[in-house]
CSV table of C-alpha atoms and ligand atoms in Angstrom, one decimal:
chain,number,residue,atom,x,y,z
A,83,MET,CA,-5.7,26.0,-14.7
A,84,GLN,CA,-5.5,22.2,-14.9
A,85,LEU,CA,-2.3,20.3,-14.9
A,86,LEU,CA,-2.1,16.5,-14.9
A,87,GLY,CA,-5.5,16.3,-13.2
A,88,ILE,CA,-4.5,18.6,-10.3
A,89,ARG,CA,-5.3,22.2,-9.9
A,90,TRP,CA,-2.0,24.1,-10.2
A,91,CYS,CA,-2.9,26.8,-7.6
A,92,VAL,CA,-3.3,24.0,-5.0
A,93,ILE,CA,-0.1,22.1,-5.9
A,94,ARG,CA,1.8,25.2,-4.8
A,95,HIS,CA,0.5,24.8,-1.3
A,96,TYR,CA,1.7,21.3,-0.5
A,97,SER,CA,2.7,21.9,3.1
A,98,CYS,CA,5.6,19.5,3.4
A,99,CYS,CA,8.1,20.9,0.8
A,100,LYS,CA,7.2,23.3,-1.9
A,101,PRO,CA,8.5,22.0,-5.2
A,102,LYS,CA,10.9,24.3,-7.1
A,103,GLU,CA,9.8,25.8,-10.5
A,104,ASN,CA,12.3,23.6,-12.5
A,105,HIS,CA,11.1,20.5,-10.7
A,106,ASN,CA,7.5,21.2,-11.7
A,107,LYS,CA,8.5,21.7,-15.3
A,108,MET,CA,10.0,18.2,-15.3
A,109,VAL,CA,7.1,16.5,-13.7
A,110,LYS,CA,5.1,14.6,-16.3
A,111,TYR,CA,3.0,12.3,-14.1
A,112,ARG,CA,1.7,12.3,-10.5
A,113,LEU,CA,0.8,9.0,-8.9
A,114,ILE,CA,-0.9,8.5,-5.5
A,115,LEU,CA,-0.1,5.3,-3.6
A,116,LEU,CA,-2.1,4.5,-0.5
A,117,ARG,CA,-2.0,1.9,2.3
A,118,HIS,CA,-5.6,1.2,3.2
A,119,GLY,CA,-7.1,2.6,6.4
A,120,GLU,CA,-6.7,0.7,9.6
A,121,GLY,CA,-8.2,-2.8,9.6
A,122,ALA,CA,-9.4,-4.8,12.6
A,123,TRP,CA,-6.2,-6.8,12.8
A,124,ASN,CA,-4.0,-3.7,12.5
A,125,LYS,CA,-5.6,-2.7,15.8
A,126,GLU,CA,-5.0,-6.1,17.4
A,127,ASN,CA,-1.4,-6.1,16.1
A,128,ARG,CA,-1.8,-9.4,14.2
A,129,PHE,CA,-0.3,-10.2,10.8
A,130,CYS,CA,-3.3,-9.9,8.6
A,131,SER,CA,-2.0,-10.4,5.1
A,132,TRP,CA,-4.4,-12.5,3.0
A,133,VAL,CA,-7.1,-12.8,5.7
A,134,ASP,CA,-9.9,-10.6,4.5
A,135,GLN,CA,-10.4,-8.2,7.5
A,136,LYS,CA,-12.6,-5.2,6.9
A,137,LEU,CA,-11.7,-1.6,7.9
A,138,SER,CA,-12.1,-0.7,11.6
A,139,ARG,CA,-14.2,2.3,12.5
A,140,ASP,CA,-11.0,4.3,12.8
A,141,GLY,CA,-9.9,2.9,9.4
A,142,VAL,CA,-13.1,4.2,7.8
A,143,LYS,CA,-12.3,7.7,9.3
A,144,GLU,CA,-8.7,7.5,8.0
A,145,ALA,CA,-9.9,6.7,4.5
A,146,GLN,CA,-12.5,9.5,4.6
A,147,ASN,CA,-9.9,12.0,5.9
A,148,CYS,CA,-7.6,10.9,3.1
A,149,GLY,CA,-10.3,11.5,0.5
A,150,ARG,CA,-11.0,15.0,2.0
A,151,HIS,CA,-7.3,15.9,2.0
A,152,LEU,CA,-6.8,14.7,-1.6
A,153,LYS,CA,-9.9,16.7,-2.6
A,154,SER,CA,-8.5,19.8,-0.9
A,155,LEU,CA,-5.3,19.4,-2.9
A,156,GLY,CA,-7.3,19.3,-6.1
A,157,PHE,CA,-6.7,15.7,-7.2
A,158,GLU,CA,-9.0,14.4,-9.9
A,159,PHE,CA,-8.6,10.6,-10.4
A,160,ASP,CA,-9.2,8.9,-13.7
A,161,LEU,CA,-8.6,5.3,-12.6
A,162,VAL,CA,-8.2,3.4,-9.3
A,163,PHE,CA,-6.4,0.1,-8.8
A,164,THR,CA,-7.0,-2.0,-5.7
A,165,SER,CA,-6.1,-5.4,-4.4
A,166,ILE,CA,-8.8,-8.0,-4.0
A,167,LEU,CA,-8.8,-7.7,-0.2
A,168,SER,CA,-11.8,-5.8,1.2
A,169,ARG,CA,-9.8,-3.3,3.2
A,170,SER,CA,-8.1,-1.9,0.1
A,171,ILE,CA,-11.4,-1.8,-1.9
A,172,GLN,CA,-13.4,-0.2,1.0
A,173,THR,CA,-10.6,2.4,1.4
A,174,ALA,CA,-10.9,3.3,-2.3
A,175,TRP,CA,-14.7,3.6,-2.0
A,176,HIS,CA,-14.4,6.0,1.0
A,177,VAL,CA,-11.7,8.1,-0.7
A,178,LEU,CA,-13.7,8.5,-3.9
A,179,GLU,CA,-17.0,9.2,-2.0
A,180,GLU,CA,-15.4,12.0,0.0
A,181,MET,CA,-14.0,13.4,-3.3
A,182,GLY,CA,-17.3,13.2,-5.1
A,183,GLN,CA,-15.6,10.9,-7.6
A,184,GLU,CA,-17.5,7.6,-7.0
A,185,TRP,CA,-17.9,7.2,-10.8
A,186,VAL,CA,-14.2,6.8,-11.4
A,187,PRO,CA,-13.5,3.2,-12.7
A,188,THR,CA,-11.7,0.8,-10.3
A,189,GLU,CA,-9.9,-2.4,-11.0
A,190,ALA,CA,-8.9,-5.1,-8.6
A,191,SER,CA,-6.1,-7.6,-8.9
A,192,TRP,CA,-4.6,-10.2,-6.5
A,193,ARG,CA,-1.3,-8.9,-7.7
A,194,LEU,CA,-1.7,-5.8,-5.4
A,195,ASN,CA,-2.6,-8.0,-2.4
A,196,GLU,CA,-0.7,-7.6,0.8
A,197,ARG,CA,2.4,-9.8,1.1
A,198,HIS,CA,1.5,-13.4,1.9
A,199,TYR,CA,2.9,-13.8,5.4
A,200,GLY,CA,2.7,-17.6,5.3
A,201,ALA,CA,2.6,-19.4,8.7
A,202,LEU,CA,2.9,-16.0,10.5
A,203,ILE,CA,-0.7,-15.0,9.4
A,204,GLY,CA,-2.9,-14.3,12.5
A,205,LEU,CA,0.0,-14.2,15.0
A,206,ASN,CA,0.5,-11.2,17.3
A,207,ARG,CA,3.7,-9.3,16.5
A,208,ALA,CA,4.5,-8.3,20.1
A,209,GLU,CA,4.1,-11.9,21.3
A,210,MET,CA,6.3,-13.0,18.4
A,211,ALA,CA,8.9,-10.5,19.5
A,212,LEU,CA,8.8,-11.9,23.0
A,213,ASN,CA,9.2,-15.5,21.7
A,214,HIS,CA,11.7,-14.9,18.9
A,215,GLY,CA,13.3,-11.5,19.6
A,216,GLU,CA,12.6,-8.1,18.0
A,217,GLU,CA,15.5,-8.5,15.5
A,218,GLN,CA,14.0,-11.7,14.1
A,219,VAL,CA,10.5,-10.1,13.9
A,220,LYS,CA,12.1,-7.1,12.1
A,221,ARG,CA,13.8,-9.5,9.6
A,222,TRP,CA,10.5,-11.2,8.9
A,223,ARG,CA,8.7,-7.9,8.5
A,224,ARG,CA,11.1,-5.7,6.7
A,225,SER,CA,13.9,-7.7,4.9
A,226,TYR,CA,13.8,-7.8,1.2
A,227,ASP,CA,14.5,-11.4,0.6
A,228,VAL,CA,13.5,-13.3,3.7
A,229,THR,CA,10.5,-15.6,3.1
A,230,PRO,CA,8.5,-16.7,6.3
A,231,PRO,CA,7.6,-20.3,6.7
A,232,PRO,CA,4.8,-21.3,4.3
A,233,ILE,CA,1.2,-21.6,5.3
A,234,THR,CA,0.0,-25.3,5.4
A,235,GLU,CA,-3.4,-26.9,5.4
A,236,ALA,CA,-3.1,-27.2,9.2
A,237,HIS,CA,-3.1,-23.4,9.6
A,238,PRO,CA,-6.4,-22.0,11.1
A,239,TYR,CA,-6.8,-19.6,8.1
A,240,TYR,CA,-5.7,-21.8,5.3
A,241,HIS,CA,-9.1,-22.9,4.1
A,242,GLU,CA,-10.7,-19.5,4.7
A,243,ILE,CA,-8.1,-18.1,2.3
A,244,TYR,CA,-7.9,-20.7,-0.5
A,245,SER,CA,-11.5,-21.7,-0.6
A,246,ASP,CA,-12.5,-18.1,-1.1
A,247,ARG,CA,-14.1,-17.7,-4.5
A,248,ARG,CA,-12.1,-14.6,-5.3
A,249,TYR,CA,-8.9,-16.7,-5.7
A,250,SER,CA,-10.5,-18.8,-8.4
A,251,HIS,CA,-10.8,-15.6,-10.5
A,252,CYS,CA,-7.1,-14.8,-10.6
A,253,ASP,CA,-4.9,-14.9,-13.7
A,254,VAL,CA,-2.9,-17.9,-12.2
A,255,PRO,CA,-4.4,-21.2,-11.1
A,256,LEU,CA,-5.3,-21.6,-7.4
A,257,GLU,CA,-2.4,-24.0,-6.8
A,258,LYS,CA,0.1,-21.5,-8.2
A,259,LEU,CA,-0.9,-18.8,-5.7
A,260,PRO,CA,1.8,-18.1,-3.1
A,261,LYS,CA,1.9,-19.8,0.3
A,262,ALA,CA,4.4,-17.3,1.7
A,263,GLU,CA,6.3,-14.4,0.2
A,264,SER,CA,9.4,-12.2,0.8
A,265,LEU,CA,9.1,-8.6,-0.4
A,266,LYS,CA,11.1,-9.7,-3.4
A,267,GLU,CA,8.5,-12.3,-4.3
A,268,VAL,CA,5.8,-9.6,-3.9
A,269,LEU,CA,7.6,-7.5,-6.4
A,270,ASP,CA,7.9,-10.4,-8.8
A,271,ARG,CA,4.2,-11.0,-8.9
A,272,LEU,CA,3.3,-7.3,-8.8
A,273,LEU,CA,5.7,-6.1,-11.5
A,274,PRO,CA,3.9,-7.6,-14.5
A,275,TYR,CA,0.7,-5.9,-13.4
A,276,TRP,CA,2.5,-2.6,-13.0
A,277,ASN,CA,4.2,-2.9,-16.4
A,278,GLU,CA,1.3,-4.3,-18.4
A,279,ARG,CA,-1.7,-2.6,-16.7
A,280,ILE,CA,-0.9,0.4,-14.6
A,281,ALA,CA,2.1,2.0,-16.2
A,282,PRO,CA,0.5,2.2,-19.6
A,283,GLU,CA,-2.5,4.1,-18.1
A,284,VAL,CA,-0.2,6.5,-16.3
A,285,LYS,CA,1.7,7.1,-19.6
A,286,ARG,CA,-1.7,7.8,-21.3
A,287,GLY,CA,-2.0,10.7,-18.9
A,288,LYS,CA,-4.5,9.1,-16.5
A,289,THR,CA,-4.3,10.3,-12.9
A,290,VAL,CA,-4.0,7.0,-10.9
A,291,LEU,CA,-4.7,6.1,-7.3
A,292,ILE,CA,-3.3,2.7,-6.1
A,293,SER,CA,-5.1,1.7,-2.9
A,294,ALA,CA,-3.1,-1.2,-1.7
A,295,HIS,CA,-1.2,-2.5,1.4
A,296,GLY,CA,1.9,-1.7,3.5
A,297,ASN,CA,4.1,-4.2,1.8
A,298,SER,CA,2.7,-4.3,-1.8
A,299,THR,CA,3.2,-0.5,-1.7
A,300,ARG,CA,6.7,-0.8,-0.3
A,301,ALA,CA,7.5,-3.3,-3.1
A,302,LEU,CA,6.3,-0.9,-5.8
A,303,LEU,CA,8.1,2.1,-4.2
A,304,LYS,CA,11.3,0.0,-4.2
A,305,HIS,CA,11.0,-0.6,-7.9
A,306,LEU,CA,10.0,2.9,-8.9
A,307,GLU,CA,12.5,4.7,-6.7
A,308,ASN,CA,15.2,2.1,-7.1
A,309,ILE,CA,15.6,1.7,-3.4
A,310,SER,CA,18.4,-0.7,-2.3
A,311,ASP,CA,17.7,-4.0,-0.6
A,312,GLU,CA,19.3,-2.5,2.5
A,313,ALA,CA,17.4,0.8,2.5
A,314,ILE,CA,14.0,-0.7,1.9
A,315,VAL,CA,14.2,-2.2,5.5
A,316,ASN,CA,13.7,1.4,6.8
A,317,VAL,CA,10.7,2.2,4.7
A,318,THR,CA,7.4,1.9,6.7
A,319,LEU,CA,4.0,3.1,5.6
A,320,PRO,CA,1.3,4.2,8.0
A,321,THR,CA,-2.4,3.4,7.2
A,322,GLY,CA,-4.6,5.9,5.3
A,323,ILE,CA,-1.8,8.4,4.4
A,324,PRO,CA,-1.5,9.2,0.7
A,325,VAL,CA,2.0,9.0,-0.8
A,326,LEU,CA,2.8,11.2,-3.8
A,327,LEU,CA,5.2,10.2,-6.4
A,328,GLU,CA,6.2,12.6,-9.2
A,329,LEU,CA,7.5,11.0,-12.3
A,330,ASP,CA,9.2,12.1,-15.5
A,331,GLU,CA,8.2,11.0,-19.0
A,332,ASN,CA,9.9,7.6,-18.5
A,333,LEU,CA,8.2,7.0,-15.2
A,334,ARG,CA,11.4,7.8,-13.3
A,335,PRO,CA,10.8,9.5,-10.0
A,336,LEU,CA,11.7,13.2,-9.6
A,337,GLY,CA,12.8,13.4,-6.0
A,338,GLN,CA,11.6,11.1,-3.2
A,339,HIS,CA,8.1,10.1,-2.5
A,340,ARG,CA,6.2,12.4,-0.1
A,341,PHE,CA,3.6,11.6,2.5
A,342,LEU,CA,0.8,14.2,2.2
A,343,GLY,CA,-0.5,15.7,5.4
A,344,ASP,CA,0.8,16.9,8.7
A,345,GLN,CA,4.4,15.7,8.9
A,346,GLU,CA,4.5,15.4,12.7
A,347,VAL,CA,1.3,13.3,12.7
A,348,ILE,CA,2.7,11.1,9.9
A,349,GLN,CA,6.0,10.5,11.7
A,350,ALA,CA,4.1,9.5,14.8
A,351,ALA,CA,2.0,7.1,12.8
A,352,ILE,CA,5.1,5.5,11.2
A,353,LYS,CA,6.7,5.1,14.6
A,354,LYS,CA,3.5,3.3,15.8
A,355,VAL,CA,3.7,0.8,12.9
A,356,GLU,CA,7.4,0.2,13.6
A,357,ASP,CA,6.7,-0.2,17.3
A,358,GLN,CA,4.2,-3.0,16.6
A,359,GLY,CA,7.3,-5.3,16.4
A,360,LYS,CA,8.5,-4.5,19.9
A,361,ALA,CA,8.3,-7.0,22.7
A,362,THR,CA,6.4,-4.7,25.0
A,363,PRO,CA,2.6,-4.9,24.7
A,364,VAL,CA,1.3,-2.2,22.3
A,365,VAL,CA,-1.1,0.2,24.0
A,366,LYS,CA,-4.4,0.2,22.0
A,367,LYS,CA,-6.0,3.4,21.0
B,406,X15,O1,-1.8,-7.1,6.5
B,406,X15,C1,-0.8,-6.5,6.6
B,406,X15,O2,-0.6,-5.3,6.0
B,406,X15,P1,-1.8,-4.3,5.6
B,406,X15,O3,-2.4,-3.8,6.9
B,406,X15,O4,-1.1,-3.1,4.9
B,406,X15,O5,-2.7,-5.0,4.7
B,406,X15,C2,0.5,-7.0,7.3
B,406,X15,O6,0.1,-7.8,8.3
B,406,X15,C3,1.4,-5.8,7.6
B,406,X15,O7,2.3,-6.3,8.5
B,406,X15,P2,3.7,-5.6,8.7
B,406,X15,O8,3.5,-4.1,9.0
B,406,X15,O9,4.2,-6.3,9.9
B,406,X15,O10,4.5,-5.9,7.5
């Protein structure tokens, strides 16, 4: 039996918490959000943001595992949305390939790009914590309305970013693209795309995968789950782990988002991301 693009028999076997019968009756739409697999700069603990790093070898494996897991759960996607950064696009490719769903249409928008980290781009988080303190690094990384200092032309990655052809194909002129963003500003640029492009497809009954980034996904979760400015500070997303959101007919969430997979492994991966902002050097895998 098919329900919302997912085999019903498999839905009952979600390992983390089995949904109750009433809950299932209210669920109208299921949406999968995904932070791309590990990129080269995730490994090096540097703020990557709008620098177009590709997936690391481990990141490719994460994306493939994610695809296998989603396939085992019976997901059948109708539409995939990505950012215009390679790591989110490559992740979508690997997920779809593992699922045997390479034919599914994909659409890329800068509005799903990672948060623009401004002058912090390229810097190492652990070194930043040593120089500025862990609290300041946490404020920069996780606060809702703190904007880092803007990127300037003197920044080593300024020209690489703004002379990239992809940014002349956006729905805003080059000079209007951000030079730094708070999470709030990410939500401001992402929301029109959600409202005008993604939400209507979900409401049409399409099973949608959004393959994006840590902070663009946090911004969307904040909006959809109405997470407070204070509580969003504690939401951290590991790479390559699918996040399930179950929504009612008005796209209101039914219960909290759920990370799909081994919960112990996922908690360890979340802690690893949080620890990237600690002053002690991070041990590489
Ligand atoms: O590029 C980034 O995110 P991404 O790996 O999800 O694309 C950011 O540097 C994430 O950094 P953060 O976890 O300190 O917010």
